[in-house]
mmCIF file of C-alpha atoms in Angstrom:
data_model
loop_
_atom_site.group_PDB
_atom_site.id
_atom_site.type_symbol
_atom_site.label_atom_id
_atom_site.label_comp_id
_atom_site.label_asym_id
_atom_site.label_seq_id
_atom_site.Cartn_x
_atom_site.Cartn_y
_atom_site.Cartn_z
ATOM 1 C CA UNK A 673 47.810 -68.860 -25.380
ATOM 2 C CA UNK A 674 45.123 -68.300 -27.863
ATOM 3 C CA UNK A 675 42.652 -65.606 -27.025
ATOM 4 C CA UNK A 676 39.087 -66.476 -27.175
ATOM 5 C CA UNK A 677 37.434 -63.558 -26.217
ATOM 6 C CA UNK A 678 37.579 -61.726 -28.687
ATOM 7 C CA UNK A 679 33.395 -60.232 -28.591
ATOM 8 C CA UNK A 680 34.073 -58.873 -25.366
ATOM 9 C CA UNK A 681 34.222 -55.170 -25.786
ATOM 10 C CA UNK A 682 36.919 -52.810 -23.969
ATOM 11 C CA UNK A 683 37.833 -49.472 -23.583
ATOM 12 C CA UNK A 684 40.608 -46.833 -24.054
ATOM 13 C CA UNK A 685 39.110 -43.375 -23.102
ATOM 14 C CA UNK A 686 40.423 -43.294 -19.685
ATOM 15 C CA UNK A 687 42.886 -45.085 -16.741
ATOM 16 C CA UNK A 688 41.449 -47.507 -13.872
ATOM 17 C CA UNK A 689 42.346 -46.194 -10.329
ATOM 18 C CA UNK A 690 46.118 -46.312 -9.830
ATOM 19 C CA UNK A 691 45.240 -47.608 -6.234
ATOM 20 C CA UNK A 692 44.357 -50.881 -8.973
ATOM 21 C CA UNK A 693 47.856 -51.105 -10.130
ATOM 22 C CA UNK A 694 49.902 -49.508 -7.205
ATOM 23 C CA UNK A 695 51.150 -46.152 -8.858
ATOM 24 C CA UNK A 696 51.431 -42.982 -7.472
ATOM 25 C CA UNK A 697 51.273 -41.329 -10.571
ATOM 26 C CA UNK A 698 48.285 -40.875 -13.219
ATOM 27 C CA UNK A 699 51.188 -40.286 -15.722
ATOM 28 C CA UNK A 700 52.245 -44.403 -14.785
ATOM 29 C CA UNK A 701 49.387 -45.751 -15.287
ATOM 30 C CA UNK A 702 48.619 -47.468 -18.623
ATOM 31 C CA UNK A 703 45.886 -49.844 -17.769
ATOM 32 C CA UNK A 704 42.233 -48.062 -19.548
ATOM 33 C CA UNK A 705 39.592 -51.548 -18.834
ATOM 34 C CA UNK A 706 38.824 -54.495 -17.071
ATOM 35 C CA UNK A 707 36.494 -57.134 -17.417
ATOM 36 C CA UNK A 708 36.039 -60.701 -15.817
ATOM 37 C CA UNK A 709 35.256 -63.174 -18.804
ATOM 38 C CA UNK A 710 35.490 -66.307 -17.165
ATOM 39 C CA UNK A 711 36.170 -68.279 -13.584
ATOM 40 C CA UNK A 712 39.677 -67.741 -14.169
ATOM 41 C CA UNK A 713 39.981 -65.665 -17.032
ATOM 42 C CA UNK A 714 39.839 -61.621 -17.495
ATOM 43 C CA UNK A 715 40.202 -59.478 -20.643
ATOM 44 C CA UNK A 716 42.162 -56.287 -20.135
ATOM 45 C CA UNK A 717 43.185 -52.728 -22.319
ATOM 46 C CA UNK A 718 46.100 -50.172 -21.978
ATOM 47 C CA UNK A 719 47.171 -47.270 -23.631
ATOM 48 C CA UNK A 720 50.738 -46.492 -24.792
ATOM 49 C CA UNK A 721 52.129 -42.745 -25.136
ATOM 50 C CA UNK A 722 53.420 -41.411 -27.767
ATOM 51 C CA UNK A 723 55.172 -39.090 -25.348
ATOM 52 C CA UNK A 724 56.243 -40.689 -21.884
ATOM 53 C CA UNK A 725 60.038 -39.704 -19.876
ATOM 54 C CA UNK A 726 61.040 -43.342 -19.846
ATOM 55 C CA UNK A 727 59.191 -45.505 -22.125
ATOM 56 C CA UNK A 728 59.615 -43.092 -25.067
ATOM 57 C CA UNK A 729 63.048 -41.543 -24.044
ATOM 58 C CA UNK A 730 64.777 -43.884 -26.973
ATOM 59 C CA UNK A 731 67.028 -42.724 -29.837
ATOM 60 C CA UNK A 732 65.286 -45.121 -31.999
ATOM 61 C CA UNK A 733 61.010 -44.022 -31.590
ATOM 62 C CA UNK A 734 59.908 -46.122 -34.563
ATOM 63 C CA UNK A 735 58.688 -48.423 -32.368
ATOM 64 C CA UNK A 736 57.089 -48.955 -28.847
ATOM 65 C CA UNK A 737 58.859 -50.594 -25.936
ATOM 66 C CA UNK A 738 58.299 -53.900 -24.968
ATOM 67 C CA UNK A 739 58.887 -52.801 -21.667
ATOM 68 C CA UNK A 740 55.920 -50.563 -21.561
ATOM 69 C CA UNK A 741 54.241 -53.513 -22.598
ATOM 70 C CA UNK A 742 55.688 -55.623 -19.914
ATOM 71 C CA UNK A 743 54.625 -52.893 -17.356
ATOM 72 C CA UNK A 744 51.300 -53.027 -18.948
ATOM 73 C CA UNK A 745 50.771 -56.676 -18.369
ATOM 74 C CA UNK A 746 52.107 -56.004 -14.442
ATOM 75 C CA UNK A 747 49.296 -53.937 -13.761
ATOM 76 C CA UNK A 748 46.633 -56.248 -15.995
ATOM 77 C CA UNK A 749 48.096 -58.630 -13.383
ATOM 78 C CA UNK A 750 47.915 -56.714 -10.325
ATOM 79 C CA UNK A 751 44.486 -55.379 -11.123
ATOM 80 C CA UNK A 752 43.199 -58.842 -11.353
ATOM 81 C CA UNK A 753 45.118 -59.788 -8.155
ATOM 82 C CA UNK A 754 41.992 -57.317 -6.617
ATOM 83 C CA UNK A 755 39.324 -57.483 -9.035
ATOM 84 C CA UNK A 756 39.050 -60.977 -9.686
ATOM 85 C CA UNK A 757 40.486 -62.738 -6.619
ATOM 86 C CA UNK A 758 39.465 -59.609 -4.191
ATOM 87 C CA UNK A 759 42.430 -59.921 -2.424
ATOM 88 C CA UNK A 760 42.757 -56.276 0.142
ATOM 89 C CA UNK A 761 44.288 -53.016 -1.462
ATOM 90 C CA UNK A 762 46.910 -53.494 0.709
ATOM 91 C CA UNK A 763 48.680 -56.478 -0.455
ATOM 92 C CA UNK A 764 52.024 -56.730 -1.635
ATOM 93 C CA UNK A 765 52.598 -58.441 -4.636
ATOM 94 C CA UNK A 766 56.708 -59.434 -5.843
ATOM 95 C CA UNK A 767 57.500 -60.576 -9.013
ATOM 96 C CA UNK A 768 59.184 -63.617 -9.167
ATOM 97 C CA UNK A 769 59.528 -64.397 -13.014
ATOM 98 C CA UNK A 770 58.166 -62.979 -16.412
ATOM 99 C CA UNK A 771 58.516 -64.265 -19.793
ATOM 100 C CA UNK A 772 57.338 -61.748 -22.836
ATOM 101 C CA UNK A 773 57.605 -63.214 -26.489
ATOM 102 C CA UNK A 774 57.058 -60.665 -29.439
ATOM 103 C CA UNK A 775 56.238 -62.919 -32.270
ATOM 104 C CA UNK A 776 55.296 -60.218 -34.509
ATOM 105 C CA UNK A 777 58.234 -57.409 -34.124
ATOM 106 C CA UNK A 778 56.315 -55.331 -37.344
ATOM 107 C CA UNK A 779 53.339 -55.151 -34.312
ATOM 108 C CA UNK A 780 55.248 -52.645 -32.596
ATOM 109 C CA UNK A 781 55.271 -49.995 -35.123
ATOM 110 C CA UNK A 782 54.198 -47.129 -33.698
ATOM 111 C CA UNK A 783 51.363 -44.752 -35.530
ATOM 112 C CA UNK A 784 49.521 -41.676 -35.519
ATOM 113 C CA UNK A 785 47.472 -42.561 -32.193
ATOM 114 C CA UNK A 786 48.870 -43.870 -28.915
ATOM 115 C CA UNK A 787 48.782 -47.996 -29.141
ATOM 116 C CA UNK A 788 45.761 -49.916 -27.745
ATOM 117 C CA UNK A 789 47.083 -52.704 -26.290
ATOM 118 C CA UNK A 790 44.429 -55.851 -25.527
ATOM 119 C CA UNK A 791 45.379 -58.587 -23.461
ATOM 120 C CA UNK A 792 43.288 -61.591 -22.840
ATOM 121 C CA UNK A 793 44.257 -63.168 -19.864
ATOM 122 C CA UNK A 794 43.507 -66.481 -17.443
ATOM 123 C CA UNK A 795 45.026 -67.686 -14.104
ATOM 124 C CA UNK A 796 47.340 -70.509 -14.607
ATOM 125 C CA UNK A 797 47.746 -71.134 -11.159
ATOM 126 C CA UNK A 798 46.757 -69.763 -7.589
ATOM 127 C CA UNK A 799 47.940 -70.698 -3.939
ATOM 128 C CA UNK A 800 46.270 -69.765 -0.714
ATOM 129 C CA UNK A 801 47.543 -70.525 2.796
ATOM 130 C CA UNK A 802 45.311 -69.130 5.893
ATOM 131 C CA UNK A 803 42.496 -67.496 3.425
ATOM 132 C CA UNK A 804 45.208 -65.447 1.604
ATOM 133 C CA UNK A 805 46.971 -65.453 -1.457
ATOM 134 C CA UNK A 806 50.223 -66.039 -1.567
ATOM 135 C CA UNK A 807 51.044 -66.851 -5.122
ATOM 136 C CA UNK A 808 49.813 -66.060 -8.396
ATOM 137 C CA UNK A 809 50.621 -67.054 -12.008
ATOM 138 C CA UNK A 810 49.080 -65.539 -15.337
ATOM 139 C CA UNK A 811 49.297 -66.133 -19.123
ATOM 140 C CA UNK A 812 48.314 -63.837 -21.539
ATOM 141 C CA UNK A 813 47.670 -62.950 -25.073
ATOM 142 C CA UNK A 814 48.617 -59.787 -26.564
ATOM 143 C CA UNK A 815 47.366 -57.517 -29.565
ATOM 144 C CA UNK A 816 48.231 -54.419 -30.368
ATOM 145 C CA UNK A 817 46.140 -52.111 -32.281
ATOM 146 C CA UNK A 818 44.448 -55.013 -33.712
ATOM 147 C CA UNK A 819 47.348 -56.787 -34.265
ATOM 148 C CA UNK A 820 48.464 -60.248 -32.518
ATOM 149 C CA UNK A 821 51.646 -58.948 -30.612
ATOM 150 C CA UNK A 822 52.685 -61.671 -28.697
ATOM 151 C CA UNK A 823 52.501 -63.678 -25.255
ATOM 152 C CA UNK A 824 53.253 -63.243 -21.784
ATOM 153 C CA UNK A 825 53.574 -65.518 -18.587
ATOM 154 C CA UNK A 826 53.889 -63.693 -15.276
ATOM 155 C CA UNK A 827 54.586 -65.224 -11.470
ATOM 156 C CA UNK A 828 53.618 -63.159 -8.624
ATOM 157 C CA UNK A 829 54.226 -63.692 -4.795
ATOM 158 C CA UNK A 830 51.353 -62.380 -2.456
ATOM 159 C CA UNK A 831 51.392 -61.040 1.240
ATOM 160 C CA UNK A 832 49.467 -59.031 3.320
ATOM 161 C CA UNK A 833 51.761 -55.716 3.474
ATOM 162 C CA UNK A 834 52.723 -55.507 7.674
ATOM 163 C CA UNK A 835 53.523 -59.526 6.800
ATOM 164 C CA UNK A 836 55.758 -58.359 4.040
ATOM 165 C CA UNK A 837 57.582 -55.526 6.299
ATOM 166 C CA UNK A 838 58.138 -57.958 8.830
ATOM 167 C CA UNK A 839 59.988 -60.480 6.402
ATOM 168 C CA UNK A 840 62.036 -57.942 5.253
ATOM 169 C CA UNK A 841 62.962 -56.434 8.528
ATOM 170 C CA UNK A 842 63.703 -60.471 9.774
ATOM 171 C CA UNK A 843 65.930 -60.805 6.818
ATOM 172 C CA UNK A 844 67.982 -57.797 6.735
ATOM 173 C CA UNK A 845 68.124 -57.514 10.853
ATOM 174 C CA UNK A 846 66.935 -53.612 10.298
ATOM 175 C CA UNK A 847 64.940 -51.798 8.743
ATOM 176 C CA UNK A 848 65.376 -51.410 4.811
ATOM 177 C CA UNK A 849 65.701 -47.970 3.148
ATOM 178 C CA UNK A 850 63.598 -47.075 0.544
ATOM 179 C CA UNK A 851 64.642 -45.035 -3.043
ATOM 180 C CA UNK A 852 63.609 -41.942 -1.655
ATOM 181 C CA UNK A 853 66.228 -41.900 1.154
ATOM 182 C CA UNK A 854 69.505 -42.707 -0.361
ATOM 183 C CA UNK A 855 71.739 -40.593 -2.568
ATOM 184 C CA UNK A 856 71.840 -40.840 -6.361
ATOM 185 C CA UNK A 857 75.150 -40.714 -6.619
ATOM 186 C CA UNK A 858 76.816 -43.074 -9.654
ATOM 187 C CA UNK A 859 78.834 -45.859 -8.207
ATOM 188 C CA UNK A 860 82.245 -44.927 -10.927
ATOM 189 C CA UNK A 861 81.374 -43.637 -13.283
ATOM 190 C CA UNK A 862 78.466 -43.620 -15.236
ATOM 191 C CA UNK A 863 77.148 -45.284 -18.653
ATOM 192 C CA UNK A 864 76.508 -42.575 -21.299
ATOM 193 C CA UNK A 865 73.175 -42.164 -22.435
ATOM 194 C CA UNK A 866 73.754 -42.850 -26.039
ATOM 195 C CA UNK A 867 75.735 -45.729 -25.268
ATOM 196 C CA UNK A 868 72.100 -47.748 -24.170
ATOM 197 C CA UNK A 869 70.563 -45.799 -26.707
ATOM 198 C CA UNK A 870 68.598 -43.327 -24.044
ATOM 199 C CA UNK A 871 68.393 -39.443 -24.372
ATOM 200 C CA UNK A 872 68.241 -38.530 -20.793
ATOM 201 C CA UNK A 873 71.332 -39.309 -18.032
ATOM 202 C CA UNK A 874 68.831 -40.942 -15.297
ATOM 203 C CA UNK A 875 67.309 -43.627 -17.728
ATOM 204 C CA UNK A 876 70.731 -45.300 -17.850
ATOM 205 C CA UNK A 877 70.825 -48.104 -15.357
ATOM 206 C CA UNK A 878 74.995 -48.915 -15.906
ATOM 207 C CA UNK A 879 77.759 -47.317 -13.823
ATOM 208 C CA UNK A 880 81.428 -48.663 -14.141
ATOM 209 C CA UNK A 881 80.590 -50.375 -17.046
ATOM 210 C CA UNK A 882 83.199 -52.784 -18.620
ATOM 211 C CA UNK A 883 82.901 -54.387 -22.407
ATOM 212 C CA UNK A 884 84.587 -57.625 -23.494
ATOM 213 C CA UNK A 885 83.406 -58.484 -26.695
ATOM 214 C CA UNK A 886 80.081 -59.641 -26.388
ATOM 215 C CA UNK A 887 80.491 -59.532 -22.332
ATOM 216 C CA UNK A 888 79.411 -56.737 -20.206
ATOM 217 C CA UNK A 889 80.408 -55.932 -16.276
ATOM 218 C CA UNK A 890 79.031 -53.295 -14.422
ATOM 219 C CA UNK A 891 77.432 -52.281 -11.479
ATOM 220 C CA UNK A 892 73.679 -51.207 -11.429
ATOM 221 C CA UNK A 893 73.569 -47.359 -10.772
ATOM 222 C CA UNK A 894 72.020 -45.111 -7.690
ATOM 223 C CA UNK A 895 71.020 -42.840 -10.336
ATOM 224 C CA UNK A 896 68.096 -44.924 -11.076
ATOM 225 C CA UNK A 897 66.700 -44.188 -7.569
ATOM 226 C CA UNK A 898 65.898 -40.719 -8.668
ATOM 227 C CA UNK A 899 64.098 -42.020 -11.782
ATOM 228 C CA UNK A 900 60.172 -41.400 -10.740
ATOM 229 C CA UNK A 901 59.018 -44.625 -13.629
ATOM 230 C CA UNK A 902 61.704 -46.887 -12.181
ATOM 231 C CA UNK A 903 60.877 -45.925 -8.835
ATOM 232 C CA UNK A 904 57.376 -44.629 -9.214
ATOM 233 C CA UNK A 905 57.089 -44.995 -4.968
ATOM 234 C CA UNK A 906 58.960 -45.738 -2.250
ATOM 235 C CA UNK A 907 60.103 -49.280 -2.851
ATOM 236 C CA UNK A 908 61.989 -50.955 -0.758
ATOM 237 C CA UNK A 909 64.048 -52.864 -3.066
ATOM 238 C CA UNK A 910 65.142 -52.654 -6.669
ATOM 239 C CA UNK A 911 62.393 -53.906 -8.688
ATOM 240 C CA UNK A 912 62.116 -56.668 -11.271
ATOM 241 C CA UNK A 913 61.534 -53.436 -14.192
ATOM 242 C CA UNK A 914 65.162 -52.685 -13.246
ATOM 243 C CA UNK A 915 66.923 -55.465 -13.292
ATOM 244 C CA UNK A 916 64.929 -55.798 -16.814
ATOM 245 C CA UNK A 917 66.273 -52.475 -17.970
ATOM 246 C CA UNK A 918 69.626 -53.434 -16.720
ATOM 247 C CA UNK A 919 69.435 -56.698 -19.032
ATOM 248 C CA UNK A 920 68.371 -54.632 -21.940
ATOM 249 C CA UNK A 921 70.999 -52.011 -21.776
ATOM 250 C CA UNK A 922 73.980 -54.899 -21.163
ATOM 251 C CA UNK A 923 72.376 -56.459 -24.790
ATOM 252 C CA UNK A 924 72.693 -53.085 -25.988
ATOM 253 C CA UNK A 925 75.970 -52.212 -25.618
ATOM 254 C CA UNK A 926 77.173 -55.851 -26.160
ATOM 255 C CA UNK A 927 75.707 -55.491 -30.216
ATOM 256 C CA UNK A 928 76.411 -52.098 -30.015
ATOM 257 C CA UNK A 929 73.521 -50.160 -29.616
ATOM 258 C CA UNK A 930 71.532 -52.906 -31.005
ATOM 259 C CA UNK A 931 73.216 -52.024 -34.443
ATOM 260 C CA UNK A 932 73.957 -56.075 -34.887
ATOM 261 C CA UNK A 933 70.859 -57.066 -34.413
ATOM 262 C CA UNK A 934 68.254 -54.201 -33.824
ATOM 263 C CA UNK A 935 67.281 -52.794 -30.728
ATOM 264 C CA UNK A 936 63.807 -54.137 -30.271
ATOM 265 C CA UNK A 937 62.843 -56.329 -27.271
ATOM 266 C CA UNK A 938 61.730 -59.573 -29.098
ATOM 267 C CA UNK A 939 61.861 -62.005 -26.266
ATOM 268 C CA UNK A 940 62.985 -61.795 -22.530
ATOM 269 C CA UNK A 941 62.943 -64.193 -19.365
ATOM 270 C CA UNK A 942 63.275 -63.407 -15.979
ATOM 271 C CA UNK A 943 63.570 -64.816 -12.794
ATOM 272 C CA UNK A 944 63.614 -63.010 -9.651
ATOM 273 C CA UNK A 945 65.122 -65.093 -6.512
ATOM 274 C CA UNK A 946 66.462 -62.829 -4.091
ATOM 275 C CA UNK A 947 65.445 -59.017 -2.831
ATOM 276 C CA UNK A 948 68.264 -56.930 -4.382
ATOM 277 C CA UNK A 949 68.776 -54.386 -1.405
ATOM 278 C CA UNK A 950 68.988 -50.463 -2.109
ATOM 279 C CA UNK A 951 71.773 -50.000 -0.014
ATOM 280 C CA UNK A 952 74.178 -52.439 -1.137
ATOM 281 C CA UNK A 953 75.816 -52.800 -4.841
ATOM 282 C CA UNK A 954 74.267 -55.052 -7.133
ATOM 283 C CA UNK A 955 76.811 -56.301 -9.739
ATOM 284 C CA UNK A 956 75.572 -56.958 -13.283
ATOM 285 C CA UNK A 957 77.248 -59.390 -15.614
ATOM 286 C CA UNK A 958 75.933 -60.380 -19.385
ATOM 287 C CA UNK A 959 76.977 -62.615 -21.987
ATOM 288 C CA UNK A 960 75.829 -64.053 -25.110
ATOM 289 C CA UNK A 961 74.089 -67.528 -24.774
ATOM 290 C CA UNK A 962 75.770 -70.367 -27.079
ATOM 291 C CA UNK A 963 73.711 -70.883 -30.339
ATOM 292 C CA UNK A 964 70.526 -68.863 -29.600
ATOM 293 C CA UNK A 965 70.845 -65.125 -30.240
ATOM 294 C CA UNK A 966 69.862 -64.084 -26.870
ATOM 295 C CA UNK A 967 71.986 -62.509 -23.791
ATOM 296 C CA UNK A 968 71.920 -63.801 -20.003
ATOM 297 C CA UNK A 969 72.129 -61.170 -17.986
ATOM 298 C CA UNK A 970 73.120 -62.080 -13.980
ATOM 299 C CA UNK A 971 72.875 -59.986 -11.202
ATOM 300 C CA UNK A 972 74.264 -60.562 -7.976
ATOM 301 C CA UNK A 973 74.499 -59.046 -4.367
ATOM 302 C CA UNK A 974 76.764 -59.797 -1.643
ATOM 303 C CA UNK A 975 78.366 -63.253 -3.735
ATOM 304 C CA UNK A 976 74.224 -64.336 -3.969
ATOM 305 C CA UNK A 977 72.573 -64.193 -7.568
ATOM 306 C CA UNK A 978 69.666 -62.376 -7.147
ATOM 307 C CA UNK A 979 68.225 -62.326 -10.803
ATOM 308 C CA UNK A 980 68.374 -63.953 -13.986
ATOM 309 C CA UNK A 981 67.326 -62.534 -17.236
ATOM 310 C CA UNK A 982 67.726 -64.035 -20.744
ATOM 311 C CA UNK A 983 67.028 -61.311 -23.481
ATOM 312 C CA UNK A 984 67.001 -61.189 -27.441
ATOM 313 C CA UNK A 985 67.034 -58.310 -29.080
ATOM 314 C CA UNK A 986 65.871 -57.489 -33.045
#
């Protein structure tokens, strides 16, 4: 996608309304503008720390994460889900795939000032059924302190929020926890910090981790549920950010510590078929893909693959 807005003017001197990009906290929310430039296009800017407990909690800080940029991008999304198609504050909105390509990795260098990240953006695709919106897809062009970064495609599933409790009720047969109920206890034990390249012990995603080579087992860790950028509010279910993570860290240890390759997120596709429940395990698997530098990670709960993510790191 090749951005053609370029005149239109945005800003970086404060945060939209977290109600715009469903945070809790002011601290998780990156988003600064928005501005409708078209039918079906919108231009938006965030802001990325210099400082932040997850984003920035790498042992390698020359650079910014392309997951803050990903999460960026989510709420760019999800503030155009209200803005521009006025859909009601309390919809729900479930990602069902992503696809981030860093074509410049040099972009990410980080400087003196926090990033200013611009992303021109446009609708690819809408569906409505009964007046409301049920799916939503976006592609978007990304620069980065002046900088082209990259692209991004995003898929989004929409639903009124008492619709979405009832589907998840109807599927489980109960009602489903939420992060903020269940112990953070590891499930065996747990994946070291440094071994995913993280300082702090709750911003590893890996319990009972097993290496093969280039293949990686493990199961993905309660610990996360006490992690308040993972699990900024109560969600009930593990969100597509973790099961992102989780592919990141599996590449990680697989080159060790990105020491094969690098450690920067250069290009990563997800898809997101299934809820992965809180209260059940979620087992991660991850192996190198055949002739193409990147990793597939799987997850899967109860025999049922719940999410697919191909990652390269560099």
């Amino acid at each position: 996608m090749t951005s053609t807005f370029a005149a239109v003017e945005i800003g970086y001197d404060r945060t939209v309304s977290r109600a715009l990009v469903h945070r809790w906290s002011l601290s998780e929310v990156f988003l600064t503008d928005y501005a409708r430039t078209g039918a079906r296009e919108f231009v938006c800017g965030a802001q990325l720390p210099l400082s932040h407990g997850y984003f920035r909690d790498h042992i390698d800080l020359r650079f910014y994460d392309s997951l803050n940029i990903l999460e960026a991008c989510r709420q760019a999304a999800t503030c155009a889900v209200h803005l521009h198609e006025g859909a009601p504050s309390d919809t729900s909105l479930i990602a069902k795939a992503w696809s981030l390509t860093v074509t410049d990795p040099d972009a990410l260098l980080v400087g003196v000032r926090p990033g200013e990240l611009r992303i021109d953006a446009a609708i690819t695709e809408r569906k409505v059924r009964g007046n409301q919106l049920r799916h939503i897809g976006f592609a978007m062009a990304l620069e980065l302190d002046g900088t082209s970064l990259g692209e991004l495609t995003m898929d989004l599933a929409c639903a009124p929020i008492e619709q979405y409790r009832s589907l998840r009720r109807y599927r489980r047969g109960d009602e489903p926890p939420t992060a903020y109920t269940l112990a953070t206890t590891p499930t065996g034990t747990p994946a070291m910090p440094l071994l995913v390249q993280r300082r702090q012990p709750v911003n590893a995603v890996l319990d009972d981790l097993r290496v093969d080579g280039g293949t990686v087992a493990a199961i993905l860790s309660p610990r996360t549920f006490a992690n308040r950028s993972m699990y900024d509010h109560p969600y009930d279910h593990v969100p597509a950010m973790v099961l992102s993570e989780a592919a990141r860290q599996c590449a990680l240890v697989a080159t060790d510590a990105g020491k094969a390759h690098g450690s920067r997120i250069l290009y990563l596709d997800g898809e997101f078929t299934r809820f992965g429940e809180l209260d059940r395990p979620i087992l991660i698997g991850s192996a190198p893909v055949p002739d193409s530098g990147d990793h597939r990670m799987v997850a899967a709960q109860d025999g049922r693959e719940i999410a697919r993510v191909d990652i390269r790191l560099g």
